[in-house]
Coordinates of C-alpha atoms (C1' of nucleotides) in Angstrom, one line a residue:
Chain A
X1 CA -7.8 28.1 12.8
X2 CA -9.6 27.5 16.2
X3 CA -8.1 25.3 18.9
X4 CA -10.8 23.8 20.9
X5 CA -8.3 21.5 23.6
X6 CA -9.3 20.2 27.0
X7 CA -7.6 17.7 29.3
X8 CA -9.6 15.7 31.9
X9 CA -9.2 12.5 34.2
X10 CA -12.3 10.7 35.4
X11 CA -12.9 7.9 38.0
X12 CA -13.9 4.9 35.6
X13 CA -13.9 6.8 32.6
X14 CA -12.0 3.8 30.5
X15 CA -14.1 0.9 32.0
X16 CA -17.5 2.7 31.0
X17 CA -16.1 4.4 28.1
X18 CA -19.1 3.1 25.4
X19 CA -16.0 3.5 22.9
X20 CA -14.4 0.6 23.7
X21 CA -12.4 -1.6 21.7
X22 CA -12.6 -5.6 21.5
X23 CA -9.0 -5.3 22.8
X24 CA -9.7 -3.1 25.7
X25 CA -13.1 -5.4 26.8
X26 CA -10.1 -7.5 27.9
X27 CA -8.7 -5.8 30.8
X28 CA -8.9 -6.7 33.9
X29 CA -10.3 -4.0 37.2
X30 CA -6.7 -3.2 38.3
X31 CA -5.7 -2.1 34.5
X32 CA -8.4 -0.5 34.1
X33 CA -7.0 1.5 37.5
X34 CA -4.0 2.5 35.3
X35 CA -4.9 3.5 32.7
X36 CA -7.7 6.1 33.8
X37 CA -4.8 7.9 35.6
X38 CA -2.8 8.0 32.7
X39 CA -5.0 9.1 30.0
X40 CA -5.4 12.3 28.8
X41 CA -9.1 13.0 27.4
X42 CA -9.0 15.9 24.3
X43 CA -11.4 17.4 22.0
X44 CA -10.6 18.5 18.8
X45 CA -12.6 20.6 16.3
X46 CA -12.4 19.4 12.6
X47 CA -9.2 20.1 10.7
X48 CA -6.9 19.9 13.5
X49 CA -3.4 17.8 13.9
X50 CA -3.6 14.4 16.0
X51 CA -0.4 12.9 15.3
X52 CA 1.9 14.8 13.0
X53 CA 4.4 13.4 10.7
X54 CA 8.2 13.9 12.0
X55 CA 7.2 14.3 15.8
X56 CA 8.7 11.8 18.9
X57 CA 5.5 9.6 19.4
X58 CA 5.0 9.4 23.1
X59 CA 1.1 8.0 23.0
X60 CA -0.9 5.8 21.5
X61 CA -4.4 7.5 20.5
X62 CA -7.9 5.8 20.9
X63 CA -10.2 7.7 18.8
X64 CA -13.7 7.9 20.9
X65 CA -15.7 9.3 18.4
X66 CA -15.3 11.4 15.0
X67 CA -13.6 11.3 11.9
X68 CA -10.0 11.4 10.6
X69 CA -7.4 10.9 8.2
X70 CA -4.1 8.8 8.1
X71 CA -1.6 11.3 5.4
X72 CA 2.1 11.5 5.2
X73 CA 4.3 13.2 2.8
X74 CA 4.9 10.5 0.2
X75 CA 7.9 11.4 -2.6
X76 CA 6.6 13.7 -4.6
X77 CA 3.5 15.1 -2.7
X78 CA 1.0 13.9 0.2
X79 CA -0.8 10.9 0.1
X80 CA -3.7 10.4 2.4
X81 CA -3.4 6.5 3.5
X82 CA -7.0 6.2 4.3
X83 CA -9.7 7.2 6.6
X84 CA -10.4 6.2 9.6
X85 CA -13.7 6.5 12.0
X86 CA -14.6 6.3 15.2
X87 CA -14.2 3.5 17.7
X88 CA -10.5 2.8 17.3
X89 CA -7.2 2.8 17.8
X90 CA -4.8 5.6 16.2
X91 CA -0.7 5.6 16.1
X92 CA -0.4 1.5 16.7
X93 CA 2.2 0.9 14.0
X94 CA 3.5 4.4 14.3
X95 CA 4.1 4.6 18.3
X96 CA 6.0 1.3 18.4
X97 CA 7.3 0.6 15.2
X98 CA 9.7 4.0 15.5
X99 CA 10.1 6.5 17.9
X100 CA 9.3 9.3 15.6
X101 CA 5.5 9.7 13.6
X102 CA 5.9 8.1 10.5
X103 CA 2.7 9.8 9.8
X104 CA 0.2 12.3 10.5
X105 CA -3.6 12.1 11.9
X106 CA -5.9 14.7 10.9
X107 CA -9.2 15.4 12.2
X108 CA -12.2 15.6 9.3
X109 CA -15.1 16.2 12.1
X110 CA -15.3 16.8 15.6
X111 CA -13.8 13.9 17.3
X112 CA -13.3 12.7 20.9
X113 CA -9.9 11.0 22.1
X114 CA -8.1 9.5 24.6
X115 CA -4.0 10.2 24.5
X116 CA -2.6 6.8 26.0
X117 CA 1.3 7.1 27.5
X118 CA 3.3 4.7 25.2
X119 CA 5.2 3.5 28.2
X120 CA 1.4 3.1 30.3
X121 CA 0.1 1.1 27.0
X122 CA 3.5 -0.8 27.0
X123 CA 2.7 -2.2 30.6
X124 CA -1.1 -3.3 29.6
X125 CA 0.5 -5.4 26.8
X126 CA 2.7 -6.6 28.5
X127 CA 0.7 -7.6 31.5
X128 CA -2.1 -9.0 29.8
X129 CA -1.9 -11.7 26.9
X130 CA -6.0 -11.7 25.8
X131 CA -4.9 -7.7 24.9
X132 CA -1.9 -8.1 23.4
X133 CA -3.8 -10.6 21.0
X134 CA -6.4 -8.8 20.4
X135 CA -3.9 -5.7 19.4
X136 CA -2.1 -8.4 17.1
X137 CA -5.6 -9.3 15.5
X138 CA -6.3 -5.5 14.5
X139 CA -2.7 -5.3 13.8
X140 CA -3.0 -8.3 11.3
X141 CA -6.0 -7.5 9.8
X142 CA -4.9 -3.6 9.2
X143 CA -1.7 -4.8 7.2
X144 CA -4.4 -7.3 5.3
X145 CA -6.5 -4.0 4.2
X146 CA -3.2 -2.1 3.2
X147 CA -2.3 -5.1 0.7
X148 CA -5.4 -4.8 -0.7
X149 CA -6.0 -1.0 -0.9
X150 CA -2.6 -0.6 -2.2
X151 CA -3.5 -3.0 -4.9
X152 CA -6.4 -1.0 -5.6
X153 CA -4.7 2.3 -5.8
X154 CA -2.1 0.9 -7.9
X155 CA -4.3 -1.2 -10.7
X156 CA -7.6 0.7 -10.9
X157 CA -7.9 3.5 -12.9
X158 CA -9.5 6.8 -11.1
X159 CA -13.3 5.8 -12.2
X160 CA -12.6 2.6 -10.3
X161 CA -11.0 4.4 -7.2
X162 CA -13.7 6.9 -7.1
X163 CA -16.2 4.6 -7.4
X164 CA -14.8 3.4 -4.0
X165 CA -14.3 6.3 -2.0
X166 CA -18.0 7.4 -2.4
X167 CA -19.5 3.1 -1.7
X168 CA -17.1 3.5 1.2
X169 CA -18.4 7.2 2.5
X170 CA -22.5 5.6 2.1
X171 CA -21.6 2.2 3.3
X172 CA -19.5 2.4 5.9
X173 CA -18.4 5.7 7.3
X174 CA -21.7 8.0 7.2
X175 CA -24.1 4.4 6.7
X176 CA -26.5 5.7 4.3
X177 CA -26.7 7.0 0.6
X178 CA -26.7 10.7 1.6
X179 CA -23.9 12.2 3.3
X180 CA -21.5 15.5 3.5
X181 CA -18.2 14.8 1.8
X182 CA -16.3 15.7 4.5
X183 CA -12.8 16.0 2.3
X184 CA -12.2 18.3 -0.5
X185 CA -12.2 17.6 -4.1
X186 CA -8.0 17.9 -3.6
X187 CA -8.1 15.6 -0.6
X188 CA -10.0 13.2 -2.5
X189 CA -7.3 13.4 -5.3
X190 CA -4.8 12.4 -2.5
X191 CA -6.8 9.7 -1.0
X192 CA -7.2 7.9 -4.5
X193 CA -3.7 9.4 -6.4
X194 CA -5.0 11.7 -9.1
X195 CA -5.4 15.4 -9.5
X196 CA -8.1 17.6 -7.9
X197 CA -9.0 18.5 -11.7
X198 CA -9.7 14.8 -12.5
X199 CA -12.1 14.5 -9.2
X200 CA -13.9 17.7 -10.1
X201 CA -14.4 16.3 -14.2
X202 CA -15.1 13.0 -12.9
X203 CA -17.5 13.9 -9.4
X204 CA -19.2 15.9 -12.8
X205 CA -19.2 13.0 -15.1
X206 CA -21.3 10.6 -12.4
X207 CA -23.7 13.6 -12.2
X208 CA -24.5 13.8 -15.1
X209 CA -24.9 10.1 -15.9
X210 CA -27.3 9.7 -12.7
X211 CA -24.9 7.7 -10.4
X212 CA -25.0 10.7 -7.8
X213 CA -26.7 13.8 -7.2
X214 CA -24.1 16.7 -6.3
X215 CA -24.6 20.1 -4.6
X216 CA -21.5 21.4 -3.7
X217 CA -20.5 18.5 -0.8
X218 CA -23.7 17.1 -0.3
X219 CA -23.5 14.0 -1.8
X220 CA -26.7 11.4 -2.5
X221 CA -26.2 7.9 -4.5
X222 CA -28.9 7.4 -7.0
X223 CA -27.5 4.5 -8.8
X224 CA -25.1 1.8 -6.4
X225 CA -25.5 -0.8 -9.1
X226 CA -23.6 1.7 -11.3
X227 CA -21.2 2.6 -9.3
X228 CA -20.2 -0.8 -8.2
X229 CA -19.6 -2.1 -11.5
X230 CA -17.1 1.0 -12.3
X231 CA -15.9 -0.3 -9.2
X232 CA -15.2 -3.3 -10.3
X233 CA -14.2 -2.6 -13.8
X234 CA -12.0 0.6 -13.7
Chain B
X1 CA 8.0 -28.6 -11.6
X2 CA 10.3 -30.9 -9.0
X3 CA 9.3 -30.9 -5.4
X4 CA 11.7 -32.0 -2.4
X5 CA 9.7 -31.2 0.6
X6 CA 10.9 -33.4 3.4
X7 CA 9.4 -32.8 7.6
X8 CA 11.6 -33.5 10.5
X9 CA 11.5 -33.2 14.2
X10 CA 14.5 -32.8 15.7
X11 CA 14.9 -32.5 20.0
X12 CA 16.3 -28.9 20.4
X13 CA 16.1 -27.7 17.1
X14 CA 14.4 -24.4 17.7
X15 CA 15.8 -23.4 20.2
X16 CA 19.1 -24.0 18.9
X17 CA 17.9 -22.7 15.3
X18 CA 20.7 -20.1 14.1
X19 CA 18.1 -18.0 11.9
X20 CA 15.6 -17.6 15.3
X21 CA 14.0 -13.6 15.6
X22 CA 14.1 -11.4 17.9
X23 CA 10.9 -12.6 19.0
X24 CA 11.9 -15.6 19.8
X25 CA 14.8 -14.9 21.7
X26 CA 12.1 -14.2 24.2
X27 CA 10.8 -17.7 24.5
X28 CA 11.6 -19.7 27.9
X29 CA 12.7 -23.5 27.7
X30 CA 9.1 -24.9 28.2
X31 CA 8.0 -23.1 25.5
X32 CA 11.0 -24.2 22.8
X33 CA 9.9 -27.9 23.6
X34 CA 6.3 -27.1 22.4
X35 CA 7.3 -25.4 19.9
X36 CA 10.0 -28.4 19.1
X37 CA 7.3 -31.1 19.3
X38 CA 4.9 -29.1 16.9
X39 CA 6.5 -27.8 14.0
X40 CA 7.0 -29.2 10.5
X41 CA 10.7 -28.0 8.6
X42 CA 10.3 -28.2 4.9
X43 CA 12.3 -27.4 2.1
X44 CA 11.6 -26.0 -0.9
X45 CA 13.0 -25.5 -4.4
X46 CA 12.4 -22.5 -6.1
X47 CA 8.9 -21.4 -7.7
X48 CA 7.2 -23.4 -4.8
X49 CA 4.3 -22.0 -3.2
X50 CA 4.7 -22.2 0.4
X51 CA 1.0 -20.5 1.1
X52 CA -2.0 -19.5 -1.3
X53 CA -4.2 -17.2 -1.6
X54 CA -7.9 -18.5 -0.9
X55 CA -6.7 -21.3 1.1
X56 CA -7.2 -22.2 4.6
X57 CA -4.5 -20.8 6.7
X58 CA -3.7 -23.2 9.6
X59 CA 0.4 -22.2 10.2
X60 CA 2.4 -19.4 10.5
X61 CA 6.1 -20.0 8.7
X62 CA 9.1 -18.9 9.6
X63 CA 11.3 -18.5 6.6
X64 CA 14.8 -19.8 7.7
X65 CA 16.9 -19.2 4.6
X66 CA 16.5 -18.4 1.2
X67 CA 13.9 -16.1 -0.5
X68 CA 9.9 -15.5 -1.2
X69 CA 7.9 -13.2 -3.0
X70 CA 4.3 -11.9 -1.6
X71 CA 2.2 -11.5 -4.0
X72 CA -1.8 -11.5 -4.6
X73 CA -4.4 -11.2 -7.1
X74 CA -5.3 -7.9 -7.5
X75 CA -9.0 -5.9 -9.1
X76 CA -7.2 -6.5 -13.1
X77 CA -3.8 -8.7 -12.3
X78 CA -1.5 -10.2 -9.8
X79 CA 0.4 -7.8 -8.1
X80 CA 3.5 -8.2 -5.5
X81 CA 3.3 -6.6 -2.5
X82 CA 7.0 -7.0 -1.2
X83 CA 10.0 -9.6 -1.8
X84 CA 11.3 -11.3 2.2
X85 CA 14.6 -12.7 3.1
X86 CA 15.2 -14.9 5.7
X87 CA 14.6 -14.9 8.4
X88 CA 11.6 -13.4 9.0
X89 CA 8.0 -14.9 9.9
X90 CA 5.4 -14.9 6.9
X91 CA 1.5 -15.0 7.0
X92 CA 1.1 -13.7 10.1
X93 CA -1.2 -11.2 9.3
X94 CA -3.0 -13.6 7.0
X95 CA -2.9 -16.3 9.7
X96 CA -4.6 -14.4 12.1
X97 CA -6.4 -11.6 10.6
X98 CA -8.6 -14.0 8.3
X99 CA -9.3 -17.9 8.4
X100 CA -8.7 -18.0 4.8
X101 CA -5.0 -16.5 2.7
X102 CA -5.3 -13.1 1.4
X103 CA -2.4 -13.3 -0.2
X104 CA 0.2 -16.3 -1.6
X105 CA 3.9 -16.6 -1.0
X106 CA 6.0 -18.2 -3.1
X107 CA 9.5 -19.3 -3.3
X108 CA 12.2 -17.2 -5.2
X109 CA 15.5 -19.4 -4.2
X110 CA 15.4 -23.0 -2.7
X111 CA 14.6 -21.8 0.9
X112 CA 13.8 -23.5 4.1
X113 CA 10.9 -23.1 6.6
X114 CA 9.3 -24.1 9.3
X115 CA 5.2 -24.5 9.7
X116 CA 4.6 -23.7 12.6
X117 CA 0.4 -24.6 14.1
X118 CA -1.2 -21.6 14.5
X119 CA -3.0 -23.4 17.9
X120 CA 0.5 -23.7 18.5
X121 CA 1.8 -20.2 18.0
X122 CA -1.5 -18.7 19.9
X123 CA -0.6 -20.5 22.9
X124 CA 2.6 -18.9 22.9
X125 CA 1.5 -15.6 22.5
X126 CA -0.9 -16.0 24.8
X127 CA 1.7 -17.5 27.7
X128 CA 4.5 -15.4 26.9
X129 CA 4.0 -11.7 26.8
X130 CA 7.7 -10.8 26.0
X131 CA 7.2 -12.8 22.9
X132 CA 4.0 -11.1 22.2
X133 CA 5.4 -8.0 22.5
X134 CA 8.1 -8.0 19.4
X135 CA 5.6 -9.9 17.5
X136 CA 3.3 -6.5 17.6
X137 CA 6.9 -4.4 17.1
X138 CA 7.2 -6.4 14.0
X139 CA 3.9 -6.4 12.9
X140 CA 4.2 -2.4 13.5
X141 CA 7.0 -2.1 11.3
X142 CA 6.1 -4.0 8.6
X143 CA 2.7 -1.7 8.7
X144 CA 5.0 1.6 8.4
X145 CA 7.1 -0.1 5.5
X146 CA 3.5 -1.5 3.3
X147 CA 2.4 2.3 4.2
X148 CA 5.9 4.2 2.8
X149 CA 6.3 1.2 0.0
X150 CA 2.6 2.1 -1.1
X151 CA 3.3 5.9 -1.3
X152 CA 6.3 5.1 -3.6
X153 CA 4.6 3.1 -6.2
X154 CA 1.6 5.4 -6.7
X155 CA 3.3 8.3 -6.7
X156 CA 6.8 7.4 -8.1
X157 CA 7.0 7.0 -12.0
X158 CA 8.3 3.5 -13.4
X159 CA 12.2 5.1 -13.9
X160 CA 12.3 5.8 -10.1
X161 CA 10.7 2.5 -9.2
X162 CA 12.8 0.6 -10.9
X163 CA 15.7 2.0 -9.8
X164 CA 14.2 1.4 -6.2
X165 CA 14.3 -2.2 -7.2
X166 CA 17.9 -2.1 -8.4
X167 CA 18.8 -0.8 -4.9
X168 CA 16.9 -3.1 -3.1
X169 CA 18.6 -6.5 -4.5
X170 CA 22.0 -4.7 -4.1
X171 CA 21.8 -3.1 -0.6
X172 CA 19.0 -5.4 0.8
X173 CA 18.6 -8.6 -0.5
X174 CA 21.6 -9.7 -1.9
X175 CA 24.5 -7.0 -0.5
X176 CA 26.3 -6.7 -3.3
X177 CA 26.6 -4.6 -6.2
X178 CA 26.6 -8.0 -8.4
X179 CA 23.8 -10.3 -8.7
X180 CA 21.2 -12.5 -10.0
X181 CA 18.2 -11.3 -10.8
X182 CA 15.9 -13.6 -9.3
X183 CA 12.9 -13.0 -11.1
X184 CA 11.6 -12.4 -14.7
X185 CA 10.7 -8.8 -16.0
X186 CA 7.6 -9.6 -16.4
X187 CA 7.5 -10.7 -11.9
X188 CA 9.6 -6.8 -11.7
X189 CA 6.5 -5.3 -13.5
X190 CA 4.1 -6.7 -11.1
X191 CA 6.3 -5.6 -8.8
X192 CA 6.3 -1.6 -9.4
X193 CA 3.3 -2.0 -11.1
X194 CA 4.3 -1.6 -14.7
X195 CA 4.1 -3.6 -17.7
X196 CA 7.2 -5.8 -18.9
X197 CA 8.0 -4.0 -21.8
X198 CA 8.5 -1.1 -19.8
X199 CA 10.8 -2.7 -17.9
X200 CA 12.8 -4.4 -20.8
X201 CA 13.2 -1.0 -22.5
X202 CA 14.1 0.9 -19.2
X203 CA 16.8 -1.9 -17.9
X204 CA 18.2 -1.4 -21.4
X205 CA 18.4 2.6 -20.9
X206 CA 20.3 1.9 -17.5
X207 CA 22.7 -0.2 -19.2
X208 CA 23.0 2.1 -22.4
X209 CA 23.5 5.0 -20.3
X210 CA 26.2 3.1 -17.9
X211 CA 23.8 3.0 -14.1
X212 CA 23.7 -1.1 -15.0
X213 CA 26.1 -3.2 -16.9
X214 CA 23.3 -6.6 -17.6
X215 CA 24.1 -9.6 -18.9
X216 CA 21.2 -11.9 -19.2
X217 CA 19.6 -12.1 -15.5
X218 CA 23.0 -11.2 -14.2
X219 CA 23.5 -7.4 -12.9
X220 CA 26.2 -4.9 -11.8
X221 CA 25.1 -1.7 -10.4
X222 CA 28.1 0.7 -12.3
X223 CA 26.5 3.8 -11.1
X224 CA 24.6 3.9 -7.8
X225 CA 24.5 7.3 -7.3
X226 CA 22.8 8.2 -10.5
X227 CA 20.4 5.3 -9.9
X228 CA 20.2 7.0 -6.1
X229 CA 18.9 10.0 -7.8
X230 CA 16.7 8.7 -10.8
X231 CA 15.0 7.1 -7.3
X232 CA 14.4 10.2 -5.6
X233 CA 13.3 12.7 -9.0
X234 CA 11.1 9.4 -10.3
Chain C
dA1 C1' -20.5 43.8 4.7
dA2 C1' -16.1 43.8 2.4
dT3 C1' -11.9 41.5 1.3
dA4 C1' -9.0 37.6 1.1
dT5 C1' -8.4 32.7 0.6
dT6 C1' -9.8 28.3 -0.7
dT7 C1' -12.4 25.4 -3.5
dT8 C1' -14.5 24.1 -7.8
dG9 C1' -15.4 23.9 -13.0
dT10 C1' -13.8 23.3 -17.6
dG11 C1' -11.0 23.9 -21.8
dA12 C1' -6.5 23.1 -24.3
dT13 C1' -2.3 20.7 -24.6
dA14 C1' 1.4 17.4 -23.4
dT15 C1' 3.2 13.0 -22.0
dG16 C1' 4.2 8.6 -19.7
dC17 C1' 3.1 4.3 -20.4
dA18 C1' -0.1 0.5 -21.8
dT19 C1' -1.1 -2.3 -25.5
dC20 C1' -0.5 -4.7 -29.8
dA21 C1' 2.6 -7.0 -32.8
dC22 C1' 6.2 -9.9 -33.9
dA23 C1' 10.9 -11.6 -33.9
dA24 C1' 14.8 -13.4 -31.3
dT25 C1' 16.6 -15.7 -27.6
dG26 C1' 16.8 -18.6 -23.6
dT27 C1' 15.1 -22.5 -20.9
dA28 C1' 12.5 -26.7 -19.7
dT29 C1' 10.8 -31.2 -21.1
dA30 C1' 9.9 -35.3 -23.8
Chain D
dT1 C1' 18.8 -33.6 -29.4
dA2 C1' 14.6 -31.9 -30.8
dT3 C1' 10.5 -29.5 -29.6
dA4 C1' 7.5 -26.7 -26.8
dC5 C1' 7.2 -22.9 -23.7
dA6 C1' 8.6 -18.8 -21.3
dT7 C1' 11.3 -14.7 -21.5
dT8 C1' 13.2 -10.7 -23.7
dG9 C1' 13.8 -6.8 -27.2
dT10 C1' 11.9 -3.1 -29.9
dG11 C1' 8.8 -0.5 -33.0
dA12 C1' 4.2 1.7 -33.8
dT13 C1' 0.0 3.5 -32.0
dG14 C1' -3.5 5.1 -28.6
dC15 C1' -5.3 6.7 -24.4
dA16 C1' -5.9 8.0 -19.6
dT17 C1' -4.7 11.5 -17.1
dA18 C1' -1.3 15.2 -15.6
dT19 C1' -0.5 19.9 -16.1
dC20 C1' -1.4 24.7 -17.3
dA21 C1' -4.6 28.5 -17.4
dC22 C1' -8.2 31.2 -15.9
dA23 C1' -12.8 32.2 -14.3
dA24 C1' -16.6 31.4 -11.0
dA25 C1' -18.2 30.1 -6.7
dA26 C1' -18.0 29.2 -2.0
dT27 C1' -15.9 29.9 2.5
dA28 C1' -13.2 32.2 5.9
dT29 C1' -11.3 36.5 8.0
dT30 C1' -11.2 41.3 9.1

DNA sequence: AATATTTTGTGATATGCATCACAATGTATA
DNA sequence: TATACATTGTGATGCATATCACAAAATATT
């Protein structure tokens, strides 16, 4: 596999960075000072390692732009949490909940992002209240859409679940009804707890019935109706 | 169903409150006497809901004693995320990630709280960074747990989880190879996503097989170590 | 371009668990 | 104390989906 790393520092980079959270649009001129001398900027091709499972966490991780997916090794195989795209933070709950990863980050495109020290990001909370709330918002909401994903995972049946995983590529990660899958057929199988052999029968099942059009991983939605009742009723 | 909900104010009483966190260990004198003059204690019995789904949130609680489930309507049932003991804060991710309840809690035990005004609360994260701070810890934490506890429902089967639920009460909740149990079968199958006659006919293979002696609702764990293992190989 | 590796398609079979059905017991309520 | 309601136990049946097996296609590596 090809490592493509570099490390930079820029004057201003974080206060111009277009990436920006709602959280970091808080910061005043002087932390905006600290942290663009204690960030690390890195480029990652697709399929590499942000955060790995088992490691001492020593950053917190703002994910510029690109794709990725939150995974750890659940008790009988991996389990892909969800995905995650591009303006955001990575490693929140995992930084400061334990010192070491509790799980991985993997990159599914080309991404852009910014390694923050833990002990750097500490002193922004700690010095500025309008952040630290707007870190306890995301934080909040985040736990909100693990409830309900988990209840998801756990009640549909795969139909249902991938039903969801293809609404969510069109309408929110790539925004339109064509699109790349950028995960395997076995990655999907992870993401929505089944087998790659159910994806592949299933992916062939929608086919067929009109919902999609497939060709290998390109991916176009013919029928959303369709696929949002089997949402709703798998 | 009986209620016996009384609201007090009492000069002091936070600050002074035996079951305070962490977090508010943080807190300086100032802030205990706003938090003193604006906070409602109520008591519950148990089966009370002490918030609902759908409803407007407007408080954060801080359980004092006793014991809650967290449960929420899922796509086909109701599922239950987690059980809490006291003390612990509850809805704060649904208090502040959303205006309306994503998810009820209800009372398993006669328990005490405190409703605390989320203008309130704000104003002390906002004024008191320290306090901030070990709110986003816990909010971390309970992120990694909902992330580990989701792996082990979908990808444990129904003997493992069960066990895991065995363990819990005894090491967790109630410390103590002997207990209660303080729900119905039917509230353990929405709990590890099963049905109740699953349950009923597993919890009598524990017992016939010597892990559980059961007597009604009342448990002794006989044999953890097997029930350790039927955990892990589930 | 040739070879190795990963990914995908699809049949056959096995199985864990849901669901239905109904009786028995336990618990609340009038 | 009697009656209604909720909880539990246990058999019979069906189904969604895992697993195994193997071939074909696509992608990566030399």
């Amino acid at each position: 596999m090809h490592h493509n790393v570099y490390i930079c520092r820029m004057e201003n980079e974080c206060k111009i960075c277009p990436f920006s959270s709602k959280a970091s649009e808080k910061l005043c001129e002087c932390s905006y000072d600290e942290l663009n001398e204690n960030h690390a900027k890195v480029n990652f091709i697709k399929g590499n390692s942000i955060l790995k499972q088992g490691n001492l966490s020593s950053n917190v991780i703002f994910l510029r732009t690109g794709l990725a997916k939150i995974h750890l090794s659940g008790p009988s195989h991996e389990q892909i949490v969800r995905l995650v795209k591009a303006p955001t933070y990575l490693g929140l709950p995992t930084t400061f909940g334990n010192k070491i990863n509790q799980y991985s980050v993997t990159t599914l495109s080309d991404v852009e992002v910014c390694y923050i020290d833990i002990n750097v990001f500490q002193k922004l909370l700690k010095s500025n209240e309008d952040f630290s709330y707007e870190i306890i918002l995301e934080l909040c909401n985040s736990e909100l859409e693990s409830f309900r994903r988990c209840a998801n995972r756990t009640q549909k049946q795969t139909r249902g679940n991938l039903a969801d995983v293809l609404l969510e590529f069109a309408n929110h990660i790539f925004e339109s009804e064509t699109f790349t899958l950028p995960i395997s057929q076995s990655e999907i199988g992870k993401l929505i707890d089944t087998s790659r052999e159910s994806v592949s029968r299933l992916l062939s099942e929608f086919d067929k019935d009109g919902l999609i059009k497939m060709n290998g991983k390109q991916i176009e939605i013919t029928n959303k109706k369709s696929l949002e009742l089997i949402s709703q009723n798998g």
